PDB file of C-alpha atoms in Angstrom:
ATOM      1  CA  UNK A   1      17.268  10.777  -3.710  1.00  0.00           C
ATOM      2  CA  UNK A   2      17.321   7.629  -5.875  1.00  0.00           C
ATOM      3  CA  UNK A   3      16.701   4.457  -3.881  1.00  0.00           C
ATOM      4  CA  UNK A   4      15.379   1.351  -5.653  1.00  0.00           C
ATOM      5  CA  UNK A   5      16.160   1.157  -9.364  1.00  0.00           C
ATOM      6  CA  UNK A   6      16.109  -1.317 -12.247  1.00  0.00           C
ATOM      7  CA  UNK A   7      18.527  -0.612 -15.120  1.00  0.00           C
ATOM      8  CA  UNK A   8      19.415  -2.660 -18.198  1.00  0.00           C
ATOM      9  CA  UNK A   9      22.057  -2.492 -20.907  1.00  0.00           C
ATOM     10  CA  UNK A  10      22.871  -4.534 -23.989  1.00  0.00           C
ATOM     11  CA  UNK A  11      25.931  -6.800 -23.931  1.00  0.00           C
ATOM     12  CA  UNK A  12      27.631  -9.221 -26.283  1.00  0.00           C
ATOM     13  CA  UNK A  13      27.112 -12.851 -25.178  1.00  0.00           C
ATOM     14  CA  UNK A  14      30.414 -14.185 -23.885  1.00  0.00           C
ATOM     15  CA  UNK A  15      29.492 -17.588 -22.419  1.00  0.00           C
ATOM     16  CA  UNK A  16      27.753 -20.770 -23.452  1.00  0.00           C
ATOM     17  CA  UNK A  17      24.130 -20.094 -22.500  1.00  0.00           C
ATOM     18  CA  UNK A  18      23.327 -23.808 -22.717  1.00  0.00           C
ATOM     19  CA  UNK A  19      25.820 -24.517 -19.937  1.00  0.00           C
ATOM     20  CA  UNK A  20      24.675 -24.675 -16.320  1.00  0.00           C
ATOM     21  CA  UNK A  21      28.119 -24.090 -14.876  1.00  0.00           C
ATOM     22  CA  UNK A  22      28.738 -21.048 -12.627  1.00  0.00           C
ATOM     23  CA  UNK A  23      31.391 -18.596 -13.821  1.00  0.00           C
ATOM     24  CA  UNK A  24      33.240 -15.452 -12.743  1.00  0.00           C
ATOM     25  CA  UNK A  25      32.867 -12.149 -14.606  1.00  0.00           C
ATOM     26  CA  UNK A  26      34.060  -8.701 -13.516  1.00  0.00           C
ATOM     27  CA  UNK A  27      35.150 -10.244 -10.237  1.00  0.00           C
ATOM     28  CA  UNK A  28      31.644 -11.518  -9.472  1.00  0.00           C
ATOM     29  CA  UNK A  29      30.484 -15.119  -9.229  1.00  0.00           C
ATOM     30  CA  UNK A  30      27.423 -15.886 -11.338  1.00  0.00           C
ATOM     31  CA  UNK A  31      25.107 -18.831 -10.770  1.00  0.00           C
ATOM     32  CA  UNK A  32      22.314 -20.202 -12.968  1.00  0.00           C
ATOM     33  CA  UNK A  33      18.866 -18.751 -12.327  1.00  0.00           C
ATOM     34  CA  UNK A  34      15.749 -20.758 -13.117  1.00  0.00           C
ATOM     35  CA  UNK A  35      12.095 -19.944 -13.594  1.00  0.00           C
ATOM     36  CA  UNK A  36       9.586 -22.777 -13.673  1.00  0.00           C
ATOM     37  CA  UNK A  37      12.471 -25.184 -14.110  1.00  0.00           C
ATOM     38  CA  UNK A  38      13.907 -23.340 -17.118  1.00  0.00           C
ATOM     39  CA  UNK A  39      17.246 -21.513 -17.202  1.00  0.00           C
ATOM     40  CA  UNK A  40      16.618 -17.770 -17.705  1.00  0.00           C
ATOM     41  CA  UNK A  41      20.047 -16.315 -16.950  1.00  0.00           C
ATOM     42  CA  UNK A  42      22.835 -16.046 -14.401  1.00  0.00           C
ATOM     43  CA  UNK A  43      22.628 -14.151 -11.118  1.00  0.00           C
ATOM     44  CA  UNK A  44      25.160 -12.488  -8.814  1.00  0.00           C
ATOM     45  CA  UNK A  45      25.362  -9.935  -6.010  1.00  0.00           C
ATOM     46  CA  UNK A  46      27.421  -6.754  -6.112  1.00  0.00           C
ATOM     47  CA  UNK A  47      27.411  -5.117  -2.685  1.00  0.00           C
ATOM     48  CA  UNK A  48      23.647  -5.572  -2.343  1.00  0.00           C
ATOM     49  CA  UNK A  49      22.817  -4.929  -5.987  1.00  0.00           C
ATOM     50  CA  UNK A  50      21.197  -7.839  -7.810  1.00  0.00           C
ATOM     51  CA  UNK A  51      22.993  -8.468 -11.104  1.00  0.00           C
ATOM     52  CA  UNK A  52      21.332 -10.621 -13.775  1.00  0.00           C
ATOM     53  CA  UNK A  53      23.022 -11.669 -17.001  1.00  0.00           C
ATOM     54  CA  UNK A  54      20.650 -12.675 -19.769  1.00  0.00           C
ATOM     55  CA  UNK A  55      21.697 -13.772 -23.234  1.00  0.00           C
ATOM     56  CA  UNK A  56      22.191 -10.284 -24.682  1.00  0.00           C
ATOM     57  CA  UNK A  57      21.627  -7.928 -21.747  1.00  0.00           C
ATOM     58  CA  UNK A  58      22.601  -7.170 -18.162  1.00  0.00           C
ATOM     59  CA  UNK A  59      20.104  -6.048 -15.510  1.00  0.00           C
ATOM     60  CA  UNK A  60      21.066  -4.375 -12.229  1.00  0.00           C
ATOM     61  CA  UNK A  61      18.499  -3.708  -9.506  1.00  0.00           C
ATOM     62  CA  UNK A  62      17.978  -2.779  -5.829  1.00  0.00           C
ATOM     63  CA  UNK A  63      18.868   0.288  -3.779  1.00  0.00           C
ATOM     64  CA  UNK A  64      21.553   2.686  -5.034  1.00  0.00           C
ATOM     65  CA  UNK A  65      21.401   4.441  -1.667  1.00  0.00           C
ATOM     66  CA  UNK A  66      22.088   1.225   0.239  1.00  0.00           C
ATOM     67  CA  UNK A  67      24.781   0.190  -2.239  1.00  0.00           C
ATOM     68  CA  UNK A  68      26.751   3.404  -1.661  1.00  0.00           C
ATOM     69  CA  UNK A  69      26.050   4.132   2.015  1.00  0.00           C
ATOM     70  CA  UNK A  70      25.480   0.644   3.434  1.00  0.00           C
ATOM     71  CA  UNK A  71      21.950   1.668   4.465  1.00  0.00           C
ATOM     72  CA  UNK A  72      19.049   3.582   2.941  1.00  0.00           C
ATOM     73  CA  UNK A  73      18.129   5.813   5.864  1.00  0.00           C
ATOM     74  CA  UNK A  74      21.162   8.098   6.067  1.00  0.00           C
ATOM     75  CA  UNK A  75      21.671  11.256   4.032  1.00  0.00           C
ATOM     76  CA  UNK A  76      22.214  10.552   0.302  1.00  0.00           C
ATOM     77  CA  UNK A  77      23.131  13.644  -1.698  1.00  0.00           C
ATOM     78  CA  UNK A  78      23.185  14.310  -5.420  1.00  0.00           C
ATOM     79  CA  UNK A  79      27.000  14.290  -5.519  1.00  0.00           C
ATOM     80  CA  UNK A  80      26.934  10.847  -3.855  1.00  0.00           C
ATOM     81  CA  UNK A  81      24.449   9.655  -6.476  1.00  0.00           C
ATOM     82  CA  UNK A  82      26.876  10.814  -9.182  1.00  0.00           C
ATOM     83  CA  UNK A  83      29.685   8.813  -7.567  1.00  0.00           C
ATOM     84  CA  UNK A  84      27.416   5.758  -7.298  1.00  0.00           C
ATOM     85  CA  UNK A  85      26.635   5.845 -11.015  1.00  0.00           C
ATOM     86  CA  UNK A  86      30.335   6.262 -11.815  1.00  0.00           C
ATOM     87  CA  UNK A  87      31.207   3.172  -9.738  1.00  0.00           C
ATOM     88  CA  UNK A  88      28.564   1.001 -11.443  1.00  0.00           C
ATOM     89  CA  UNK A  89      29.558   2.114 -14.937  1.00  0.00           C
ATOM     90  CA  UNK A  90      33.237   1.472 -14.227  1.00  0.00           C
ATOM     91  CA  UNK A  91      32.535  -1.925 -12.655  1.00  0.00           C
ATOM     92  CA  UNK A  92      30.721  -3.258 -15.707  1.00  0.00           C
ATOM     93  CA  UNK A  93      32.571  -1.150 -18.279  1.00  0.00           C
ATOM     94  CA  UNK A  94      29.322   0.270 -19.668  1.00  0.00           C
ATOM     95  CA  UNK A  95      28.814   4.017 -20.137  1.00  0.00           C
ATOM     96  CA  UNK A  96      25.948   5.730 -18.300  1.00  0.00           C
ATOM     97  CA  UNK A  97      24.195   6.594 -21.584  1.00  0.00           C
ATOM     98  CA  UNK A  98      23.759   2.897 -22.367  1.00  0.00           C
ATOM     99  CA  UNK A  99      22.010   2.031 -19.090  1.00  0.00           C
ATOM    100  CA  UNK A 100      18.253   2.260 -19.654  1.00  0.00           C
ATOM    101  CA  UNK A 101      16.084   2.911 -16.588  1.00  0.00           C
ATOM    102  CA  UNK A 102      13.139   0.521 -16.280  1.00  0.00           C
ATOM    103  CA  UNK A 103      11.882   1.279 -12.760  1.00  0.00           C
ATOM    104  CA  UNK A 104      12.907   3.755 -10.100  1.00  0.00           C
ATOM    105  CA  UNK A 105      12.071   5.319  -6.735  1.00  0.00           C
ATOM    106  CA  UNK A 106      12.768   9.000  -6.211  1.00  0.00           C
ATOM    107  CA  UNK A 107      12.299  10.658  -2.842  1.00  0.00           C
ATOM    108  CA  UNK A 108      13.821  11.731   0.428  1.00  0.00           C
ATOM    109  CA  UNK A 109      13.277  12.062   4.161  1.00  0.00           C
ATOM    110  CA  UNK A 110      11.998  15.192   5.885  1.00  0.00           C
ATOM    111  CA  UNK A 111      12.136  15.791   9.629  1.00  0.00           C
ATOM    112  CA  UNK A 112       8.753  16.291  11.304  1.00  0.00           C
ATOM    113  CA  UNK A 113       8.012  18.286  14.485  1.00  0.00           C
ATOM    114  CA  UNK A 114       6.355  15.225  16.046  1.00  0.00           C
ATOM    115  CA  UNK A 115       6.901  11.497  15.413  1.00  0.00           C
ATOM    116  CA  UNK A 116       6.413  10.850  11.691  1.00  0.00           C
ATOM    117  CA  UNK A 117       3.758   8.199  12.290  1.00  0.00           C
ATOM    118  CA  UNK A 118       1.413  10.926  13.596  1.00  0.00           C
ATOM    119  CA  UNK A 119       1.282  12.506  10.119  1.00  0.00           C
ATOM    120  CA  UNK A 120       0.351   9.438   8.087  1.00  0.00           C
ATOM    121  CA  UNK A 121      -3.401  10.012   8.313  1.00  0.00           C
ATOM    122  CA  UNK A 122      -2.959  13.487   6.838  1.00  0.00           C
ATOM    123  CA  UNK A 123      -2.543  11.886   3.397  1.00  0.00           C
ATOM    124  CA  UNK A 124      -6.056  11.118   2.187  1.00  0.00           C
ATOM    125  CA  UNK A 125      -6.523  11.061  -1.592  1.00  0.00           C
ATOM    126  CA  UNK A 126      -4.703  11.601  -4.880  1.00  0.00           C
ATOM    127  CA  UNK A 127      -6.662  12.028  -8.128  1.00  0.00           C
ATOM    128  CA  UNK A 128      -9.716  10.541  -6.418  1.00  0.00           C
ATOM    129  CA  UNK A 129      -7.826   7.471  -5.204  1.00  0.00           C
ATOM    130  CA  UNK A 130      -7.434   6.789  -1.497  1.00  0.00           C
ATOM    131  CA  UNK A 131      -4.100   6.387   0.225  1.00  0.00           C
ATOM    132  CA  UNK A 132      -4.008   2.817   1.510  1.00  0.00           C
ATOM    133  CA  UNK A 133      -2.237   1.527   4.588  1.00  0.00           C
ATOM    134  CA  UNK A 134       1.275   0.095   4.255  1.00  0.00           C
ATOM    135  CA  UNK A 135       1.618  -2.817   6.640  1.00  0.00           C
ATOM    136  CA  UNK A 136       4.016  -5.480   7.758  1.00  0.00           C
ATOM    137  CA  UNK A 137       1.869  -8.106   9.426  1.00  0.00           C
ATOM    138  CA  UNK A 138      -0.023  -5.988  11.994  1.00  0.00           C
ATOM    139  CA  UNK A 139       2.254  -2.960  12.031  1.00  0.00           C
ATOM    140  CA  UNK A 140       1.154   0.029   9.966  1.00  0.00           C
ATOM    141  CA  UNK A 141       4.099   2.139   8.943  1.00  0.00           C
ATOM    142  CA  UNK A 142       2.929   4.208   5.982  1.00  0.00           C
ATOM    143  CA  UNK A 143       0.435   5.193   3.308  1.00  0.00           C
ATOM    144  CA  UNK A 144       0.523   4.509  -0.428  1.00  0.00           C
ATOM    145  CA  UNK A 145      -1.539   5.491  -3.440  1.00  0.00           C
ATOM    146  CA  UNK A 146      -1.011   3.194  -6.406  1.00  0.00           C
ATOM    147  CA  UNK A 147      -1.838   4.353  -9.894  1.00  0.00           C
ATOM    148  CA  UNK A 148      -1.445   2.186 -13.004  1.00  0.00           C
ATOM    149  CA  UNK A 149       2.217   2.928 -13.751  1.00  0.00           C
ATOM    150  CA  UNK A 150       3.386   4.780 -10.671  1.00  0.00           C
ATOM    151  CA  UNK A 151       2.722   5.280  -6.968  1.00  0.00           C
ATOM    152  CA  UNK A 152       3.002   7.854  -4.201  1.00  0.00           C
ATOM    153  CA  UNK A 153       4.319   6.586  -0.881  1.00  0.00           C
ATOM    154  CA  UNK A 154       4.671   8.219   2.543  1.00  0.00           C
ATOM    155  CA  UNK A 155       5.919   6.290   5.550  1.00  0.00           C
ATOM    156  CA  UNK A 156       7.575   6.538   8.935  1.00  0.00           C
ATOM    157  CA  UNK A 157      11.150   5.588   8.124  1.00  0.00           C
ATOM    158  CA  UNK A 158      11.897   4.600  11.726  1.00  0.00           C
ATOM    159  CA  UNK A 159       9.127   1.983  11.699  1.00  0.00           C
ATOM    160  CA  UNK A 160      10.227   0.659   8.324  1.00  0.00           C
ATOM    161  CA  UNK A 161      13.885   0.279   9.326  1.00  0.00           C
ATOM    162  CA  UNK A 162      12.900  -1.404  12.587  1.00  0.00           C
ATOM    163  CA  UNK A 163      10.664  -3.867  10.734  1.00  0.00           C
ATOM    164  CA  UNK A 164      12.937  -4.529   7.756  1.00  0.00           C
ATOM    165  CA  UNK A 165      16.428  -4.149   9.230  1.00  0.00           C
ATOM    166  CA  UNK A 166      15.926  -4.205  13.029  1.00  0.00           C
ATOM    167  CA  UNK A 167      17.657  -0.805  13.140  1.00  0.00           C
ATOM    168  CA  UNK A 168      16.548   2.073  15.383  1.00  0.00           C
ATOM    169  CA  UNK A 169      16.664   5.605  13.962  1.00  0.00           C
ATOM    170  CA  UNK A 170      14.940   8.847  15.089  1.00  0.00           C
ATOM    171  CA  UNK A 171      11.142   8.640  14.930  1.00  0.00           C
ATOM    172  CA  UNK A 172      10.790  12.053  13.248  1.00  0.00           C
ATOM    173  CA  UNK A 173      11.916  10.816   9.810  1.00  0.00           C
ATOM    174  CA  UNK A 174       9.112  10.914   7.226  1.00  0.00           C
ATOM    175  CA  UNK A 175       9.991   9.300   3.901  1.00  0.00           C
ATOM    176  CA  UNK A 176       8.299  10.577   0.720  1.00  0.00           C
ATOM    177  CA  UNK A 177       8.578   8.666  -2.559  1.00  0.00           C
ATOM    178  CA  UNK A 178       7.433   8.786  -6.149  1.00  0.00           C
ATOM    179  CA  UNK A 179       7.743   5.248  -7.507  1.00  0.00           C
ATOM    180  CA  UNK A 180       7.958   4.752 -11.271  1.00  0.00           C
ATOM    181  CA  UNK A 181       6.707   1.241 -11.935  1.00  0.00           C
ATOM    182  CA  UNK A 182       7.023   1.537 -15.716  1.00  0.00           C
ATOM    183  CA  UNK A 183       9.595   3.413 -17.799  1.00  0.00           C
ATOM    184  CA  UNK A 184       6.884   5.134 -19.860  1.00  0.00           C
ATOM    185  CA  UNK A 185       5.832   7.100 -16.771  1.00  0.00           C
ATOM    186  CA  UNK A 186       9.304   8.549 -16.247  1.00  0.00           C
ATOM    187  CA  UNK A 187       9.704  12.235 -17.171  1.00  0.00           C
ATOM    188  CA  UNK A 188      10.520  12.566 -20.868  1.00  0.00           C
ATOM    189  CA  UNK A 189      13.955  13.907 -19.995  1.00  0.00           C
ATOM    190  CA  UNK A 190      14.860  10.842 -17.907  1.00  0.00           C
ATOM    191  CA  UNK A 191      15.590   7.659 -19.838  1.00  0.00           C
ATOM    192  CA  UNK A 192      19.132   6.578 -18.926  1.00  0.00           C
ATOM    193  CA  UNK A 193      21.621   6.839 -16.062  1.00  0.00           C
ATOM    194  CA  UNK A 194      23.331   9.568 -18.045  1.00  0.00           C
ATOM    195  CA  UNK A 195      20.182  11.691 -17.765  1.00  0.00           C
ATOM    196  CA  UNK A 196      20.437  11.486 -13.966  1.00  0.00           C
ATOM    197  CA  UNK A 197      23.887  13.073 -14.278  1.00  0.00           C
ATOM    198  CA  UNK A 198      22.397  16.073 -16.075  1.00  0.00           C
ATOM    199  CA  UNK A 199      21.358  18.481 -13.325  1.00  0.00           C
ATOM    200  CA  UNK A 200      18.728  20.227 -15.452  1.00  0.00           C
ATOM    201  CA  UNK A 201      17.093  16.945 -16.415  1.00  0.00           C
ATOM    202  CA  UNK A 202      17.321  15.655 -12.860  1.00  0.00           C
ATOM    203  CA  UNK A 203      15.194  18.561 -11.652  1.00  0.00           C
ATOM    204  CA  UNK A 204      12.279  17.085 -13.593  1.00  0.00           C
ATOM    205  CA  UNK A 205      12.066  14.269 -11.045  1.00  0.00           C
ATOM    206  CA  UNK A 206      11.549  16.700  -8.193  1.00  0.00           C
ATOM    207  CA  UNK A 207       9.117  18.806 -10.219  1.00  0.00           C
ATOM    208  CA  UNK A 208       6.928  15.771 -10.871  1.00  0.00           C
ATOM    209  CA  UNK A 209       7.010  14.639  -7.235  1.00  0.00           C
ATOM    210  CA  UNK A 210       6.260  18.150  -6.002  1.00  0.00           C
ATOM    211  CA  UNK A 211       3.398  18.701  -8.443  1.00  0.00           C
ATOM    212  CA  UNK A 212       1.851  15.363  -7.487  1.00  0.00           C
ATOM    213  CA  UNK A 213       1.810  16.269  -3.803  1.00  0.00           C
ATOM    214  CA  UNK A 214       0.323  19.706  -4.503  1.00  0.00           C
ATOM    215  CA  UNK A 215      -2.897  18.009  -5.646  1.00  0.00           C
ATOM    216  CA  UNK A 216      -3.041  15.456  -2.834  1.00  0.00           C
ATOM    217  CA  UNK A 217      -6.046  15.947  -0.556  1.00  0.00           C
ATOM    218  CA  UNK A 218      -4.786  16.329   3.005  1.00  0.00           C
ATOM    219  CA  UNK A 219      -6.865  15.708   6.107  1.00  0.00           C
ATOM    220  CA  UNK A 220      -5.853  19.002   7.642  1.00  0.00           C
ATOM    221  CA  UNK A 221      -7.595  20.995  10.361  1.00  0.00           C
ATOM    222  CA  UNK A 222     -11.230  21.755   9.539  1.00  0.00           C
ATOM    223  CA  UNK A 223     -13.013  25.099   9.640  1.00  0.00           C
ATOM    224  CA  UNK A 224     -16.669  24.742   8.703  1.00  0.00           C
ATOM    225  CA  UNK A 225     -17.917  28.101   9.948  1.00  0.00           C
ATOM    226  CA  UNK A 226     -20.772  29.596   7.900  1.00  0.00           C
ATOM    227  CA  UNK A 227     -21.705  26.170   6.610  1.00  0.00           C
ATOM    228  CA  UNK A 228     -25.064  24.453   6.427  1.00  0.00           C
ATOM    229  CA  UNK A 229     -25.974  21.148   7.998  1.00  0.00           C
ATOM    230  CA  UNK A 230     -26.252  19.595   4.534  1.00  0.00           C
ATOM    231  CA  UNK A 231     -22.756  20.795   3.601  1.00  0.00           C
ATOM    232  CA  UNK A 232     -21.238  19.382   6.758  1.00  0.00           C
ATOM    233  CA  UNK A 233     -22.971  16.046   6.267  1.00  0.00           C
ATOM    234  CA  UNK A 234     -21.666  15.776   2.705  1.00  0.00           C
ATOM    235  CA  UNK A 235     -18.148  16.839   3.712  1.00  0.00           C
ATOM    236  CA  UNK A 236     -17.795  14.267   6.490  1.00  0.00           C
ATOM    237  CA  UNK A 237     -19.476  11.564   4.416  1.00  0.00           C
ATOM    238  CA  UNK A 238     -16.847  12.158   1.723  1.00  0.00           C
ATOM    239  CA  UNK A 239     -14.088  11.258   4.204  1.00  0.00           C
ATOM    240  CA  UNK A 240     -15.451   7.710   4.228  1.00  0.00           C
ATOM    241  CA  UNK A 241     -14.015   5.900   1.160  1.00  0.00           C
ATOM    242  CA  UNK A 242     -17.146   3.752   0.897  1.00  0.00           C
ATOM    243  CA  UNK A 243     -19.426   6.762   0.444  1.00  0.00           C
ATOM    244  CA  UNK A 244     -18.736   7.516  -3.222  1.00  0.00           C
ATOM    245  CA  UNK A 245     -18.458   3.824  -4.103  1.00  0.00           C
ATOM    246  CA  UNK A 246     -21.962   3.289  -2.754  1.00  0.00           C
ATOM    247  CA  UNK A 247     -23.293   6.393  -4.525  1.00  0.00           C
ATOM    248  CA  UNK A 248     -21.886   5.154  -7.832  1.00  0.00           C
ATOM    249  CA  UNK A 249     -23.928   2.005  -7.448  1.00  0.00           C
ATOM    250  CA  UNK A 250     -27.271   3.562  -6.548  1.00  0.00           C
ATOM    251  CA  UNK A 251     -27.019   7.109  -7.881  1.00  0.00           C
ATOM    252  CA  UNK A 252     -24.478   6.981 -10.720  1.00  0.00           C
ATOM    253  CA  UNK A 253     -25.980   9.848 -12.682  1.00  0.00           C
ATOM    254  CA  UNK A 254     -25.461  12.305  -9.821  1.00  0.00           C
ATOM    255  CA  UNK A 255     -21.932  11.254  -8.801  1.00  0.00           C
ATOM    256  CA  UNK A 256     -20.216  13.852 -11.001  1.00  0.00           C
ATOM    257  CA  UNK A 257     -22.196  16.641  -9.336  1.00  0.00           C
ATOM    258  CA  UNK A 258     -21.553  15.206  -5.885  1.00  0.00           C
ATOM    259  CA  UNK A 259     -17.822  15.059  -6.540  1.00  0.00           C
ATOM    260  CA  UNK A 260     -17.825  18.662  -7.684  1.00  0.00           C
ATOM    261  CA  UNK A 261     -19.604  19.759  -4.486  1.00  0.00           C
ATOM    262  CA  UNK A 262     -17.166  17.749  -2.350  1.00  0.00           C
ATOM    263  CA  UNK A 263     -14.207  19.427  -4.055  1.00  0.00           C
ATOM    264  CA  UNK A 264     -15.670  22.866  -3.333  1.00  0.00           C
ATOM    265  CA  UNK A 265     -16.356  21.975   0.293  1.00  0.00           C
ATOM    266  CA  UNK A 266     -12.823  20.709   0.809  1.00  0.00           C
ATOM    267  CA  UNK A 267     -11.436  23.953  -0.532  1.00  0.00           C
ATOM    268  CA  UNK A 268     -13.610  25.834   1.954  1.00  0.00           C
ATOM    269  CA  UNK A 269     -13.356  23.609   5.022  1.00  0.00           C
ATOM    270  CA  UNK A 270      -9.832  22.213   5.005  1.00  0.00           C
ATOM    271  CA  UNK A 271      -7.150  24.536   6.269  1.00  0.00           C
ATOM    272  CA  UNK A 272      -3.851  24.358   4.424  1.00  0.00           C
ATOM    273  CA  UNK A 273      -1.474  24.666   7.355  1.00  0.00           C
ATOM    274  CA  UNK A 274      -0.050  21.153   7.065  1.00  0.00           C
ATOM    275  CA  UNK A 275      -0.016  21.196   3.267  1.00  0.00           C
ATOM    276  CA  UNK A 276       1.945  24.444   3.124  1.00  0.00           C
ATOM    277  CA  UNK A 277       4.442  23.222   5.722  1.00  0.00           C
ATOM    278  CA  UNK A 278       4.830  19.876   3.966  1.00  0.00           C
ATOM    279  CA  UNK A 279       5.407  21.327   0.486  1.00  0.00           C
ATOM    280  CA  UNK A 280       7.889  23.861   1.844  1.00  0.00           C
ATOM    281  CA  UNK A 281       9.749  21.029   3.619  1.00  0.00           C
ATOM    282  CA  UNK A 282       9.963  19.089   0.348  1.00  0.00           C
ATOM    283  CA  UNK A 283      11.557  22.048  -1.416  1.00  0.00           C
ATOM    284  CA  UNK A 284      13.994  22.733   1.405  1.00  0.00           C
ATOM    285  CA  UNK A 285      15.145  19.115   1.607  1.00  0.00           C
ATOM    286  CA  UNK A 286      15.526  18.775  -2.148  1.00  0.00           C
ATOM    287  CA  UNK A 287      17.656  21.922  -2.377  1.00  0.00           C
ATOM    288  CA  UNK A 288      19.798  20.669   0.509  1.00  0.00           C
ATOM    289  CA  UNK A 289      20.497  17.300  -1.161  1.00  0.00           C
ATOM    290  CA  UNK A 290      20.661  18.598  -4.727  1.00  0.00           C
ATOM    291  CA  UNK A 291      23.222  21.287  -3.917  1.00  0.00           C
ATOM    292  CA  UNK A 292      25.551  18.952  -2.037  1.00  0.00           C
TER     293      UNK A 292
END
């Protein structure tokens, strides 16, 4: 469900901001935090959550899933998310409606018939942008498509946990995420933690994720029967990300027409077996977590 998050709330200053002395607040030890040699606030850790106190606001960030479960690869249901929000609000004595969401990751894990890593290449493009490789040094563990204010991510959770946490989990766990990098991209109904506690509003997160993945171009099985040689050449050329970039340089006036032809060919040639299975799996998993 909700993994990484950044939330902020207004507070009344209660310490001397010119002092560099550590202090204890809400049972947490806070230490001065500097940027380029200048004091910017005070930092603490609350069970893996990063807590920053600025002059008139508090900022909490990191994984809600990991905070509540101790890891971010186990099952994390909607009811557990509700309890997590309740704990945070009680800890800092700030109501959910006053916590503004700045950034957030929404997603979940689906179980694949084969190892999840074998499905990464199925994710090709979103709104004309290629899915790029997610790497840690030389190990590829996922695919991502970054837009200006948000991103779509798909990765083999087993590879990620092995790399990041040195933990082994089943290799059939495929993690799907919609990452909101800016608050303006969040669904209109979702602005505060309190909105996440409203089940009708919460559904908007899944609707946006689901709709985004319905328009992803998947490298599914190909059926190019009754096609011409020219059509096949154009179709396979379009699978090379450099093809359209090169055409835009030397044949810019015709690119719009070429793109239109490519879209038509993909509709004809690409089977939708994987896409249909994948979208159905998203719905099934969401219902499972949302209703528990």
